[in-house]
PDB file of C-alpha atoms and ligand atoms in Angstrom:
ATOM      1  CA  UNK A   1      39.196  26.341 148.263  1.00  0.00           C
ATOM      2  CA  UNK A   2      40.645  25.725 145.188  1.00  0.00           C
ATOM      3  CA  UNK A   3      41.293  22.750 142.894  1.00  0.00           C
ATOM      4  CA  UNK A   4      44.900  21.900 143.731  1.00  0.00           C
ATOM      5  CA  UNK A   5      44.274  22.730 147.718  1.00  0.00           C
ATOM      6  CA  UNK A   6      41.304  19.944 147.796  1.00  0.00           C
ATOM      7  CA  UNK A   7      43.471  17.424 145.515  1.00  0.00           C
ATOM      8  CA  UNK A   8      46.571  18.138 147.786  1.00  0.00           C
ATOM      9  CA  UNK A   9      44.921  17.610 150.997  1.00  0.00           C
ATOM     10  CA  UNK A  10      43.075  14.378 149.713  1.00  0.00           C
ATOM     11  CA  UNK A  11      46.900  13.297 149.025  1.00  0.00           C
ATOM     12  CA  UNK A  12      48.010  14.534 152.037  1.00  0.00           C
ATOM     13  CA  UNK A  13      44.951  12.658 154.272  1.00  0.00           C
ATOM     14  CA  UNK A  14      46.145   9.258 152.366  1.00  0.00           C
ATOM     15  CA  UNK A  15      49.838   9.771 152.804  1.00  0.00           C
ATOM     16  CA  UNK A  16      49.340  10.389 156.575  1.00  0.00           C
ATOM     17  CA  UNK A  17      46.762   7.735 157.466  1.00  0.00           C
ATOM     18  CA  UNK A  18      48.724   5.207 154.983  1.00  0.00           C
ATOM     19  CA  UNK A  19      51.648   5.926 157.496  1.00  0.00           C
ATOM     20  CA  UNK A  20      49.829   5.608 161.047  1.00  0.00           C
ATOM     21  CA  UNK A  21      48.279   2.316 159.610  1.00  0.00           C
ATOM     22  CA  UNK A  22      52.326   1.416 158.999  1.00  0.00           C
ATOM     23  CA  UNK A  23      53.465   2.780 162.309  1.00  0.00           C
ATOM     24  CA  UNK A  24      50.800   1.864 164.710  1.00  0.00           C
ATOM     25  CA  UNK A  25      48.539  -0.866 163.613  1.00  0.00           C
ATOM     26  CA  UNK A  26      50.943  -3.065 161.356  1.00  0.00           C
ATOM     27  CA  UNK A  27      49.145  -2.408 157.876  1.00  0.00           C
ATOM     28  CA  UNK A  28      51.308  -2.401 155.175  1.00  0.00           C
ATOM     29  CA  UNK A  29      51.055  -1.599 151.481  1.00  0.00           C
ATOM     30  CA  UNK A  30      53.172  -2.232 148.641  1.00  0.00           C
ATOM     31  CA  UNK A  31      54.479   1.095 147.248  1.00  0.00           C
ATOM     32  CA  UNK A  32      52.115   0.763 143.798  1.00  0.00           C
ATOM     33  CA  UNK A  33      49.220   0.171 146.122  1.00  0.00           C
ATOM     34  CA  UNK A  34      49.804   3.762 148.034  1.00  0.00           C
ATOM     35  CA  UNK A  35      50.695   5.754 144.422  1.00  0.00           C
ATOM     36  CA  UNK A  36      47.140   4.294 143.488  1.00  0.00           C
ATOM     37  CA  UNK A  37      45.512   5.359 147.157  1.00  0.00           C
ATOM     38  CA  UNK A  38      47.049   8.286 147.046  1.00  0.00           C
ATOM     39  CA  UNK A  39      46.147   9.784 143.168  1.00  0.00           C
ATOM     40  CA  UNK A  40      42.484   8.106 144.108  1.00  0.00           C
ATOM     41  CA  UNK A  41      42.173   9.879 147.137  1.00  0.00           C
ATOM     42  CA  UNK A  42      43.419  12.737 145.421  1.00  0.00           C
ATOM     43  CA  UNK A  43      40.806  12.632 142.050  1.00  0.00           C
ATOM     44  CA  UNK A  44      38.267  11.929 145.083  1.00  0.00           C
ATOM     45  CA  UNK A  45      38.836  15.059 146.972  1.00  0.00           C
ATOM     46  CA  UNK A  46      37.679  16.881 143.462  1.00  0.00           C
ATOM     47  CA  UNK A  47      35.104  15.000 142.600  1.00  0.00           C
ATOM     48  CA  UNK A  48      32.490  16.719 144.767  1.00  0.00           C
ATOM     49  CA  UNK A  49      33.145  20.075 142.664  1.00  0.00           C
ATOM     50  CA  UNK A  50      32.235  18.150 139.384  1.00  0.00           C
ATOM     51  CA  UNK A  51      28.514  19.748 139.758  1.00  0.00           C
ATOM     52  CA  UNK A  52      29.605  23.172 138.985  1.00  0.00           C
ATOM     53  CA  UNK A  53      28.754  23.185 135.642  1.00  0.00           C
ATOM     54  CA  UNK A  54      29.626  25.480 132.482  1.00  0.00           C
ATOM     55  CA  UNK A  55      28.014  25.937 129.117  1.00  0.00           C
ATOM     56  CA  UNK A  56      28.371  22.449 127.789  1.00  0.00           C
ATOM     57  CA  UNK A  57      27.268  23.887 123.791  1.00  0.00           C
ATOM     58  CA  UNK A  58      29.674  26.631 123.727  1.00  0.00           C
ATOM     59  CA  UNK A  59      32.507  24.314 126.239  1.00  0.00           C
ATOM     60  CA  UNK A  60      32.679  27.230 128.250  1.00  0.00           C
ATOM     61  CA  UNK A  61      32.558  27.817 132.337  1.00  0.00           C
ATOM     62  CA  UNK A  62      32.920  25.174 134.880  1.00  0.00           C
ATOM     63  CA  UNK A  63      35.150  24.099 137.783  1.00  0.00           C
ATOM     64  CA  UNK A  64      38.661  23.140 136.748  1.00  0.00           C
ATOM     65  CA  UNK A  65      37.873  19.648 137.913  1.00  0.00           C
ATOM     66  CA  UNK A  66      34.839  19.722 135.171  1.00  0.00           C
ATOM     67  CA  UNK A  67      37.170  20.427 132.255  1.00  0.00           C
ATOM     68  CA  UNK A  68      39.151  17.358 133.026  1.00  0.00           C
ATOM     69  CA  UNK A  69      38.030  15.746 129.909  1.00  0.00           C
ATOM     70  CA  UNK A  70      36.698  18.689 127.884  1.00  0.00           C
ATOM     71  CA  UNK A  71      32.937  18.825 127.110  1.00  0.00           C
ATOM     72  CA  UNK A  72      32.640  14.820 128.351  1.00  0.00           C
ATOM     73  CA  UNK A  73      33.414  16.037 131.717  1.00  0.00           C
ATOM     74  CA  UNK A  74      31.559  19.493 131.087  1.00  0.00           C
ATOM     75  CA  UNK A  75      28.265  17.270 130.572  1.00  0.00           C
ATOM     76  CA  UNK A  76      28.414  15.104 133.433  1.00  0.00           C
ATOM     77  CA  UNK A  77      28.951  18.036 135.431  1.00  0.00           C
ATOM     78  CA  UNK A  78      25.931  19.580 133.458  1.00  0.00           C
ATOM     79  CA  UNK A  79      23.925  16.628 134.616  1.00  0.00           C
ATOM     80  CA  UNK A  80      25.290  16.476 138.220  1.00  0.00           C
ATOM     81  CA  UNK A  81      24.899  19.764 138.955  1.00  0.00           C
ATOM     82  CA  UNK A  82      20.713  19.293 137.510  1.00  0.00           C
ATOM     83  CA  UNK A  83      20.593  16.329 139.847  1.00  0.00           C
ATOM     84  CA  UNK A  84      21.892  17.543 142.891  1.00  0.00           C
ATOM     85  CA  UNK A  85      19.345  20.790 142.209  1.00  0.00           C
ATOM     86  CA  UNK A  86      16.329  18.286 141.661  1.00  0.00           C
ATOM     87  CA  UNK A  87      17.018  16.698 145.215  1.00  0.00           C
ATOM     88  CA  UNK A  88      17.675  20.368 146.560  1.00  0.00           C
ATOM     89  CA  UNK A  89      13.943  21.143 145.411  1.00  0.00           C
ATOM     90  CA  UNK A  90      12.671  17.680 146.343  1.00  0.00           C
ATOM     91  CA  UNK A  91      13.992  17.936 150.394  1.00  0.00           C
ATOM     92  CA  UNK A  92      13.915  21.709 150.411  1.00  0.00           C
ATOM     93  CA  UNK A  93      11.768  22.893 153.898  1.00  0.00           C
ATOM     94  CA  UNK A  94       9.804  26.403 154.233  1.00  0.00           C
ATOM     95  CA  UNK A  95      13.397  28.114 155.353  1.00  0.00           C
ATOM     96  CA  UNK A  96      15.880  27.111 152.453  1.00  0.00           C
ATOM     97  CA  UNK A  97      16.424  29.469 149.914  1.00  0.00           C
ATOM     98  CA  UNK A  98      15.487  29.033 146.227  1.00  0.00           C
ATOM     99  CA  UNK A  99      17.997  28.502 144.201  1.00  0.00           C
ATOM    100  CA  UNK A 100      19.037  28.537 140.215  1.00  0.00           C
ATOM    101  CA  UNK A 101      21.945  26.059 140.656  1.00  0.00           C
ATOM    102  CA  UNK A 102      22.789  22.740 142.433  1.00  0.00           C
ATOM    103  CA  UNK A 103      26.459  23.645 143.281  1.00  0.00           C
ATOM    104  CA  UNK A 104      27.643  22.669 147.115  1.00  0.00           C
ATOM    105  CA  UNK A 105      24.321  20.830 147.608  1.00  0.00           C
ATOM    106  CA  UNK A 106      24.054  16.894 147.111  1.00  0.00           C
ATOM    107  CA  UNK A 107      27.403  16.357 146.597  1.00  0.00           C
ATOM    108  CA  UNK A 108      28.729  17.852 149.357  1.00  0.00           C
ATOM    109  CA  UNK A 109      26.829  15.793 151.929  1.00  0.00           C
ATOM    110  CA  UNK A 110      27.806  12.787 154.233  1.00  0.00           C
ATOM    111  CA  UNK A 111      25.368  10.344 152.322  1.00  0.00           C
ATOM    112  CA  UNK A 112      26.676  11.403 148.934  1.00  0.00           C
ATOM    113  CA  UNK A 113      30.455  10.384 150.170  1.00  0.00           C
ATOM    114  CA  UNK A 114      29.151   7.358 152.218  1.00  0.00           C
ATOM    115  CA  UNK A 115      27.106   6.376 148.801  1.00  0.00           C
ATOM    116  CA  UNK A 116      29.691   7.395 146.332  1.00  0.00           C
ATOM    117  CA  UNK A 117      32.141   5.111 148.359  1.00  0.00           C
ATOM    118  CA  UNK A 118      29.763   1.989 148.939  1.00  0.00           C
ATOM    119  CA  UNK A 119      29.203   2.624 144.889  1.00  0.00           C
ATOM    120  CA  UNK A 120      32.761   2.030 144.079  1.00  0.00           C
ATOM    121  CA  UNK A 121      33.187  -0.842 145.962  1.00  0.00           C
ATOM    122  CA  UNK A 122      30.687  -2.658 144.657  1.00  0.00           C
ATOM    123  CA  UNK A 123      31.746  -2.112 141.077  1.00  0.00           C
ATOM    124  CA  UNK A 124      34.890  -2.984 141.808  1.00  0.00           C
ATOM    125  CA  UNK A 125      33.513  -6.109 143.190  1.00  0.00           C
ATOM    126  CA  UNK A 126      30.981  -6.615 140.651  1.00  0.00           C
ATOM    127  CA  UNK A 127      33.228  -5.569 137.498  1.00  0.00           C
ATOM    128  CA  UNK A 128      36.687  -6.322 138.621  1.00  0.00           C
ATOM    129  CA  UNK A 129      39.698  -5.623 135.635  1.00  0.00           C
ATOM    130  CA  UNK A 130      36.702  -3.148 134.133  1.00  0.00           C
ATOM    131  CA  UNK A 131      35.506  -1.818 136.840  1.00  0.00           C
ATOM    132  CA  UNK A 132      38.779  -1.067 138.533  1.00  0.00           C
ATOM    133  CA  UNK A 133      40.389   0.538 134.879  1.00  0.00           C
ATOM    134  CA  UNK A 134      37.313   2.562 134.287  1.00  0.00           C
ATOM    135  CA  UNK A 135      37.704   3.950 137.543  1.00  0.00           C
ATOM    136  CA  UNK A 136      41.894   4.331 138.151  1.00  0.00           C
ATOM    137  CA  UNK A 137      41.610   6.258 134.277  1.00  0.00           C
ATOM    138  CA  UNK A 138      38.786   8.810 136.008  1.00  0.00           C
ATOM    139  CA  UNK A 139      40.062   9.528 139.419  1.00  0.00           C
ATOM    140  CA  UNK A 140      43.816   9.786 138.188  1.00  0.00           C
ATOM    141  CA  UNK A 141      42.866  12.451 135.613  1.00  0.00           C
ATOM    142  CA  UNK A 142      40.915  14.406 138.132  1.00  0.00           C
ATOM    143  CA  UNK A 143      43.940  14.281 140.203  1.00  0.00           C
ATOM    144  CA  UNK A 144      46.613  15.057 137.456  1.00  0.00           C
ATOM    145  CA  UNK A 145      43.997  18.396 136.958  1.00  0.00           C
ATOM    146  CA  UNK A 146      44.159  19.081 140.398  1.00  0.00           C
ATOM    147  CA  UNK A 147      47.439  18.473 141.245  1.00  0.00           C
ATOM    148  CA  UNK A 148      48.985  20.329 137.901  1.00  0.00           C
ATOM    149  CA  UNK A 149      46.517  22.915 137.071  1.00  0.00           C
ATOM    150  CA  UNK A 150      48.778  25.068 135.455  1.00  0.00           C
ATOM    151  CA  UNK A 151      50.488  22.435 133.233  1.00  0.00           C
ATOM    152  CA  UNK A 152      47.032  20.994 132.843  1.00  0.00           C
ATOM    153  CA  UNK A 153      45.775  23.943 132.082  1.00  0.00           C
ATOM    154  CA  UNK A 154      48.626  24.353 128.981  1.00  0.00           C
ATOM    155  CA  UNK A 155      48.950  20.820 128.033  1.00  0.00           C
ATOM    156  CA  UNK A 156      44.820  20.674 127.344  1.00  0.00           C
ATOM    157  CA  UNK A 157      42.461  17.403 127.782  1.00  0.00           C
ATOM    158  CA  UNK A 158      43.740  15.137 125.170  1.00  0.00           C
ATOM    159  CA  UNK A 159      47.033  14.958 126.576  1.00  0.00           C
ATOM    160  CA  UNK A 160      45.425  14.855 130.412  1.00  0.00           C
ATOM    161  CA  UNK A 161      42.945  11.663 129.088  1.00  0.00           C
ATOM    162  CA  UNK A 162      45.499   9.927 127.207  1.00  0.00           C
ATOM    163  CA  UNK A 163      47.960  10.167 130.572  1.00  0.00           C
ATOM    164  CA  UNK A 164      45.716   8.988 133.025  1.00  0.00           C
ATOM    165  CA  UNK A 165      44.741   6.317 130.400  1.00  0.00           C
ATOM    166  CA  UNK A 166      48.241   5.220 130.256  1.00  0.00           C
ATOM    167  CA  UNK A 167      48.329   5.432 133.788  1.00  0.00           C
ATOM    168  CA  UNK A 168      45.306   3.489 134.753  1.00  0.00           C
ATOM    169  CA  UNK A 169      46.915   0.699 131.904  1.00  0.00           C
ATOM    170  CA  UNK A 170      50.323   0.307 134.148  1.00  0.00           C
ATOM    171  CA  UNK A 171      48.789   0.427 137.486  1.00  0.00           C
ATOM    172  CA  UNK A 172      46.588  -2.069 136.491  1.00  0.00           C
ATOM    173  CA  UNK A 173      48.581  -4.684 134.554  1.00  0.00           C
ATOM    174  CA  UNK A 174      50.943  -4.710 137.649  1.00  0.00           C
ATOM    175  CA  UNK A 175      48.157  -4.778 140.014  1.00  0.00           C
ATOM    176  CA  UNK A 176      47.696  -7.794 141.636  1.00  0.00           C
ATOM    177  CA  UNK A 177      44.794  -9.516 140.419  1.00  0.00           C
ATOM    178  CA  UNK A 178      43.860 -12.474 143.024  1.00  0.00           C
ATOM    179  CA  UNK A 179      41.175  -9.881 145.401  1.00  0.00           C
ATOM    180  CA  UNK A 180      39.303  -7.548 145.348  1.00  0.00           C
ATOM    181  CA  UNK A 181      39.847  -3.731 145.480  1.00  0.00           C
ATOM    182  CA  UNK A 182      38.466  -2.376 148.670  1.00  0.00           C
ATOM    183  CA  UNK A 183      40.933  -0.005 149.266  1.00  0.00           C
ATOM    184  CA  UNK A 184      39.815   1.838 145.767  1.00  0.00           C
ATOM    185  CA  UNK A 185      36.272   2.821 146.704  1.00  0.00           C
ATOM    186  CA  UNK A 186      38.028   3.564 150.570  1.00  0.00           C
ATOM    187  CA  UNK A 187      40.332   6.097 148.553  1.00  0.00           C
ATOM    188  CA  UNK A 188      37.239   7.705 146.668  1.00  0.00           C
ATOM    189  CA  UNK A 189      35.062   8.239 149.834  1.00  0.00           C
ATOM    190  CA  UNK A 190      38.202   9.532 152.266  1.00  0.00           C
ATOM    191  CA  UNK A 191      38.454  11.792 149.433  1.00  0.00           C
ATOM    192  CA  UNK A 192      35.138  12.988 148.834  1.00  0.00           C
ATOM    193  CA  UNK A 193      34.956  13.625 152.546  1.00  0.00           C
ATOM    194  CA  UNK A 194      38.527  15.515 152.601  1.00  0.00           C
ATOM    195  CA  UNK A 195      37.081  17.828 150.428  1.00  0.00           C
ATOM    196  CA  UNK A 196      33.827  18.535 152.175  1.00  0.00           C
ATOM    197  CA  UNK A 197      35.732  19.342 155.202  1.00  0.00           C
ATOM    198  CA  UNK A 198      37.462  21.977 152.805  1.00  0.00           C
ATOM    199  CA  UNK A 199      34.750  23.644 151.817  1.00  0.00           C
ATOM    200  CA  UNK A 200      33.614  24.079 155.604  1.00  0.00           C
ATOM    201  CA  UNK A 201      36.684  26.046 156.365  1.00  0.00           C
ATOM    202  CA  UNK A 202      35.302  28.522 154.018  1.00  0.00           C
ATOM    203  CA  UNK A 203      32.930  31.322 154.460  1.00  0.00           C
ATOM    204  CA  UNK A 204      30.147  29.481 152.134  1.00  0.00           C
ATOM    205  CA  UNK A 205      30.213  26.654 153.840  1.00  0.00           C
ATOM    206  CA  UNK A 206      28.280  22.916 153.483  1.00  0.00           C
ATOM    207  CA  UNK A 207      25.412  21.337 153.712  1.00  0.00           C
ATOM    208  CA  UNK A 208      27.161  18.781 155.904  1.00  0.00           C
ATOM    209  CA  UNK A 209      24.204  17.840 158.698  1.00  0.00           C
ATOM    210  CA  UNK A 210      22.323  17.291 155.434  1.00  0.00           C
ATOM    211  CA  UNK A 211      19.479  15.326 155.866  1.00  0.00           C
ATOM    212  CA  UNK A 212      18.830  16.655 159.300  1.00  0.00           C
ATOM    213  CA  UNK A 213      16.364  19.321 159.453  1.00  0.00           C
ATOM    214  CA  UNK A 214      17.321  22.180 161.676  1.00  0.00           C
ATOM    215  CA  UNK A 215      14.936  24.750 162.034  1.00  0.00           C
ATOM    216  CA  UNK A 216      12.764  24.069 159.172  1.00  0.00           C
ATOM    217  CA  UNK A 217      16.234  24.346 157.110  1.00  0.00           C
ATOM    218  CA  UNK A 218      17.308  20.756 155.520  1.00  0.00           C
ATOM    219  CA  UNK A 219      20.292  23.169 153.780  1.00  0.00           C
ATOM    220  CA  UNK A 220      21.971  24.401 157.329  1.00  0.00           C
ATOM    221  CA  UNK A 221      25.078  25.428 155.530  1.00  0.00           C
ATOM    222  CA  UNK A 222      27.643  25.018 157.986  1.00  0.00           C
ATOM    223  CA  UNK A 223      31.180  26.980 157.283  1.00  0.00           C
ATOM    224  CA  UNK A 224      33.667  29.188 159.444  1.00  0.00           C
ATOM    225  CA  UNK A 225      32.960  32.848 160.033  1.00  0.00           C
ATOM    226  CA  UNK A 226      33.853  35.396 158.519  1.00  0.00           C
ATOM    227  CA  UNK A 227      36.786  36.674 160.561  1.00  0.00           C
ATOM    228  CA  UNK A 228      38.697  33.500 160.252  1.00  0.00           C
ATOM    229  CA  UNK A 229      37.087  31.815 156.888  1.00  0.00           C
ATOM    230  CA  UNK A 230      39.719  31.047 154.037  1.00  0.00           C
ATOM    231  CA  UNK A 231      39.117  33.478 151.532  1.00  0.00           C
ATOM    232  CA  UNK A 232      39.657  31.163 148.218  1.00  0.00           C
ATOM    233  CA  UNK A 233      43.055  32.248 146.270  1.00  0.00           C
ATOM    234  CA  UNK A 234      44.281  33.864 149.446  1.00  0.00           C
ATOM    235  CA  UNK A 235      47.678  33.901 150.264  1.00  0.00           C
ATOM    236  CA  UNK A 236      46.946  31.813 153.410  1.00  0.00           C
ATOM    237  CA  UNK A 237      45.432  29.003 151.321  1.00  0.00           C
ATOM    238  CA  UNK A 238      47.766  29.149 148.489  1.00  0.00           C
ATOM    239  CA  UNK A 239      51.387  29.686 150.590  1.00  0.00           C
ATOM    240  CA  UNK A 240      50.570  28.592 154.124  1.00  0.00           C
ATOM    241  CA  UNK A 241      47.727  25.742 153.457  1.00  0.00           C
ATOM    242  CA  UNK A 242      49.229  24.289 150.365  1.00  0.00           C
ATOM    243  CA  UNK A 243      52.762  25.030 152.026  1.00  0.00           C
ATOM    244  CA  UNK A 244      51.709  22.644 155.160  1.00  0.00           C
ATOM    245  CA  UNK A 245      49.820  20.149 153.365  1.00  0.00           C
ATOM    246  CA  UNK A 246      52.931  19.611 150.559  1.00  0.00           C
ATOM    247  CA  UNK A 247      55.517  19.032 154.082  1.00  0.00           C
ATOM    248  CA  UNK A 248      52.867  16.400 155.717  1.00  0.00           C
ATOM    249  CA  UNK A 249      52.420  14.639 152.331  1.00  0.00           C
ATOM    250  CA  UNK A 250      56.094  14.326 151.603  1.00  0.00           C
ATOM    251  CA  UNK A 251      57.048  13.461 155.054  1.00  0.00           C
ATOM    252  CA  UNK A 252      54.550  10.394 154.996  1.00  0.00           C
ATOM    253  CA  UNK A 253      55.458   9.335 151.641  1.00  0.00           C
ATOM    254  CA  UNK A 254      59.038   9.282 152.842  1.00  0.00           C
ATOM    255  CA  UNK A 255      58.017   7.694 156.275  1.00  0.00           C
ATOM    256  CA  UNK A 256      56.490   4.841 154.219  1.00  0.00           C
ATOM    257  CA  UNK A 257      58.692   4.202 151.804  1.00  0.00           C
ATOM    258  CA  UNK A 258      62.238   5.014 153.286  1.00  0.00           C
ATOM    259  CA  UNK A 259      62.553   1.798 155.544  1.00  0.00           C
ATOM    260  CA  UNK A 260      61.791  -0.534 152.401  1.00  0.00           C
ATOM    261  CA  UNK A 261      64.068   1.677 150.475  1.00  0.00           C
ATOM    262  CA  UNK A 262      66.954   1.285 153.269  1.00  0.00           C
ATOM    263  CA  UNK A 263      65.892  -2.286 153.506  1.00  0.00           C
ATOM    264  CA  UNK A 264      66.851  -3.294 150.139  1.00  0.00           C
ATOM    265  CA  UNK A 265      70.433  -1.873 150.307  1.00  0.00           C
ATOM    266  CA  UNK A 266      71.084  -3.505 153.692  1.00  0.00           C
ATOM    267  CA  UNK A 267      70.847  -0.598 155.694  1.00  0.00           C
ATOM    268  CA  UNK A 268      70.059  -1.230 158.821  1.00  0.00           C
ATOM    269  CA  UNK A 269      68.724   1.838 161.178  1.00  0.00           C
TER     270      UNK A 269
HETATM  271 ZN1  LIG B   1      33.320  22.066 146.758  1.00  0.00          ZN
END
């Protein structure tokens, strides 16, 4: 799949679960609280593809998602994609293959999203104002990339870093301030897992049963086959996918925010 499919289904997944939590189990959230779920879950559901790495010297190659911030980006990408290849090697059993790069390994597994997740809490609980900036300013650019490629694409890095900068700024100085931020490292992990659940509608597939050997194979890569696999750039990802994902997104958002909306002018349905 490609970059805007996985940010647009992580905004999709947070749209839709924001509104069953409304609808059937009374949880509700202000409407700055679901922009900032939603663009979270969103930069989350990249994040996995930020160890596909390019030539960080010559700021050349990478996923979209690893251009985000120009070579910055490029490097940590540089250095995920070396870790996630050193734990490859490290767990590898006599039936894996050997491989030259770390793409769709470590980061596409269960315990990466469960860890990645847990991580983000904890800063946010540990760091607070910081942690929570640091994080809003990374997430939202990965999802502004995602979500705008082509613009993004025109408009370069600067002007992506400086707007999710400015957009991590507002969202936080109107944030309320008296708890912590659960729902933050929630967003990241939902995300992270949206987009692992991407991948495995493609041929390639995941690692996803990742660390459970199967037949001397810690790497089972699991994915659809061939006959029905999304083929990446296909029509059916890019018109019918994105074309479903867009209606479910914008008919949550409205779900959730139409009644407050109506409420405020009186309306009474
Ligand atoms: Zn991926």
């Amino acid at each position: 799949m490609m970059g805007p499919s996985h940010a647009l289904s992580g905004a999709a997944v947070w749209l839709t679960g924001s509104w069953a939590l409304d609808q059937f189990a009374d949880y509700h959230q202000t409407p700055l609280a679901l922009a900032v779920g939603t663009a979270v879950c969103a930069g989350g559901a990249l994040f996995p593809d930020l160890d596909l790495s390019g030539k960080v010297t010559r700021n050349q190659g990478g996923a979209t998602v690893a251009r985000t911030f120009g070579v910055f980006s490029l490097f940590i990408a540089e250095v995920m994609e070396k870790i996630s290849l050193g734990v490859y090697y490290a767990t590898k059993l006599s039936k894996d293959p050997r491989r030259n790069n770390g793409h769709r390994t470590l980061t596409h597994t269960i315990p990466f999203t469960l860890l990645v997740g847990w991580g983000t809490t904890a800063l946010c609980a540990a760091y607070g104002k910081w942690a929570v900036v640091s994080i809003l300013f990374f997430m939202i650019g990965l999802a502004l990339r995602g979500l705008f490629d082509e613009w993004a694409e025109r408009a370069g890095w600067v002007v992506v870093t400086l707007l999710s900068a400015a957009a991590a700024w507002f969202t936080f100085a109107n944030l309320p301030g008296d708890r912590g931020y659960p729902l933050i490292g929630t967003a990241v992990g939902v995300g992270c897992f949206v987009h692992i659940l991407g991948d495995m509608i493609t041929k390639a597939g995941v690692p996803i049963l990742w660390p459970i050997p199967i037949k001397r194979r810690m790497w089972t890569m699991i994915g659809l086959p061939n006959g029905i696999a999304l083929r990446t750039g296909s029509k059916a990802e890019t018109i019918v996918l994105r074309g479903v994902l867009t209606v479910l997104a914008v008919l949550a958002a409205v779900g959730l925010v139409a009644p407050s909306v109506l409420q405020r002018f009186n309306i009474d349905v």
